[in-house]
Amino acid sequence: MCKGDMSDLLIELKGLAPLHVTYSRILNGKPTTLTVERLHPENYESPLFGGFSGDGSLTEHGGRSLEWAKSQNIGMPLNEPLDQPGSYIFEIEKVGDGCGNVVDYKAYHDEQDSWSFKSTDLAHAITVHKRPLAKFMGCNTQSPMDLPKGRTAALPISVDGEPPYTIRYAFTPTNKLGDGTEHAVDSIETDDNLKSAVSMIQIENPGLYSIRSVSNVHCSGDVLEPSTCLVITPPNPSLTMEHDQILDKCSGSSIGLTIDLTLVGSPPFSLSYRRTKDGGTPTVETLHIDQSRYQTRFTPADAGHYIYEFFSLDDKNYLRQQLEPSSYRVEQTVKPLAGAEFVESSAKKACIDQTVDFEVKMQGTPPLTLNYDLIYGGKRSRFTVPNITQSIYTITTPPLMNGGEYAVTLTSVQDESGCKSYLEKEAKILVRFQRPKAQFAQLDGKYRLDILEGKSVDIPMRFTGEAPWVVIIKNIDSGEPLKELVMKDANTGLTVSKPGTYQIQSVRDSACPGTVTESQKKFTVGLIKRPEIRLPVSSSLALKDDKYVRNDICEGDEDAVELAFTGKPPFVVDWERSFKGSTETRYVSEKTDALTAGLGFASVRLESSRPGQYRYRFFRMSDSLYDDPKDRNIQKPLVLEQNVHARPDTAFANPNKVYKYCLDSAAGEESIIPIQLSGIPPFALTLNVKHYSTGKSDTIHLPNIDSNYHDFKIPPHALTLGDHAVSVVKIKDSRGCVRKTVEGSHVMVAVADMPTISPSDQRIDYCVGERIAFTLSGVPPFAVEYNWNAVVMKAANQPPQFVRVAERPGNFTILGLQDSASDCKVNLKIDKIIHEVPSVRISEGSAVVKGIPEGDQAEILFTFFGTPPFTFT
């Protein structure tokens, strides 16, 4: 719908009359609630109009009809004016009947905490559109629009509203216009569609145009005034010209022309003409004229014969309208008056002690004499220049010694005939009171500034004089060529990015050379060094081949290096740790971290959790000044390397074996405890022998073990009867690496009492056939080793009694004894000698009968066998 329309809605009500309804009108989001009371059909009567009695009941009189109690259908027109464009929403909120019953069409929405309608039939939305408006802009019957011949133009129609538009307009040609500039009866009406407000209706014919109506897709619009535009065809421009000579009063000769022009057309005009001097090359010039009457003067500065031909005329509507040159041609012979003027009369600026030149354009018949004055401080200096023959003469002032304003005044000029012209031409000279200066300004009381590497800074400079200044500056420390800079501000800065001492060489401002203040012509720019990281070299840290090498440590040792920083804290250092195992050929990155230090030093813990070679690379660093994340890389990263040696280790070759020892007896080969050692020999080994019977322990130190395998024999002093546990508590290799074991592996050693043997008979000498008996003590069975006549024999599985029969003479020696309690053998030397049984033989065993006289003796030969001395009967 459109603005100004009526809403034209109908609310249908049903119920016991009289009814009342409440509805809301929401205009562009702003609600208004309205209530209409006592709605009932026409000629409707009801006791409800009188209300209820005190007990809340109605009293019916006899015979009255009950038609009033029926439900009524009532239509309530809702016809409100839509006088504002936008969105209208009409919503029914509640309705009530004559008995006070009310139906509320709003329901409270628990979730959204807002009101919502139960039915969409209770709301109606209307969009109201603004009506389009149309009128002419800048054109009416009193101010017509020009339409030159043969051209098209756009009607200046202004449209407001929602496009696209349909415009109906009427047109009456000029030849059919009636009196009072009214449309003819047969005027032409045309509909034209415009897509936007800037679209135009193009026309070709002059006449009267009137807007009849305007509309868009939604609404018909209103036509505002002015609604009529008169379009006329302007006439072609034309020209009428008159001229007259200008004569010199002194010489009576012509010095120029006065031309009067009358123009017809639409101003502004442009009139072009050709000027030819003495038959030379014509010069084309144009006069720009804003009115219909115009007068101009042609007074050439140089003598000669001049021809002026006007050949082209333009006005606002028509361009390049050709004129007949012969009809608009003027000739003259000119002898100009003596005259002079400054070529450039604007004020000039000059410096103290400087001369100033002025070019003066001379006219008249040479030779000419020029008189001029130089005025300063109320004093006038006169100058005369005779015999000037050139058309441009240059006046040069004397050096201007004082600052302030000077004036050069042209007073008169005289030509060849003696005719003098008095002049009033003047030019100003503004002489500066002081020379421009350039100097550096202090920063914090000094001419020095430190900058960050790669950054630029502005050195403060001060200038006096007039901008711009051209200053030449040199960095005298770098050997760079001079730099010429243009400064536009008296308090500016010199942007530099390189360190050195900058010196102002010279300066000049917009007009004058200047001076440099000697004491303030230099400014030094220092360089703030980038933060650096270093490792102090010490006995434990050496620098080799551009990298630091830390003394070797052992696996698990605690070690740290202290980094020293130079710069402005706090410092942030990014570093990386890489690792290379003993079997690997290259480093593998393990960790990347950042270290923050608030002072000039910080410690970095060195890793030693596993053996191998560690490399620490410190590659990025910043401090409080150099804190750009893109500019933190260290050009030459600091590299630290350290070898971590594996700690030596031990292992028993037979960890599950129980070794058996005899008390006070040398251990046999089977009682040697083999130990495997890993690391670089020589080793120092510390073992612990724990006595289970007493709870005490013995510590045994083995200082020099030259191989990775060692046969350990427990010293006898460390052994007692019973079971023992032997364990390694510490090992140290040639690198100084130590491994201590608290609960390491161990082997068991059982120590038993030494078996004993004692002869049953304490004799040493035995006879053949006797029994040699020994009593054995220990844990049977026993093994007895003995020597019988230089033959070593061994009797195993012997009971506690060891008996041998002396079957032949010789030596019997007990060499050793071993029982089953241990592997130890008791070395003995119990000697027994076996003798042959003694015997005697008489007369070599022969029977001899020999007679002897009484008293005489006879010899009987006894041969004894056995061990002397013998006793026989």
mmCIF file of C-alpha atoms in Angstrom, residues 171-173 176 183-189:
data_model
loop_
_atom_site.group_PDB
_atom_site.id
_atom_site.type_symbol
_atom_site.label_atom_id
_atom_site.label_comp_id
_atom_site.label_asym_id
_atom_site.label_seq_id
_atom_site.Cartn_x
_atom_site.Cartn_y
_atom_site.Cartn_z
ATOM 1 C CA PHE A 171 4.632 18.065 -25.124
ATOM 2 C CA THR A 172 3.536 20.923 -27.348
ATOM 3 C CA PRO A 173 5.943 22.096 -30.098
ATOM 4 C CA LYS A 176 1.711 25.308 -31.639
ATOM 5 C CA HIS A 183 -0.369 23.632 -24.219
ATOM 6 C CA ALA A 184 -2.263 23.114 -27.400
ATOM 7 C CA VAL A 185 -5.385 20.996 -27.392
ATOM 8 C CA ASP A 186 -3.598 18.309 -29.384
ATOM 9 C CA SER A 187 -0.520 18.165 -27.150
ATOM 10 C CA ILE A 188 1.312 14.859 -27.210
ATOM 11 C CA GLU A 189 1.348 12.786 -24.000
#
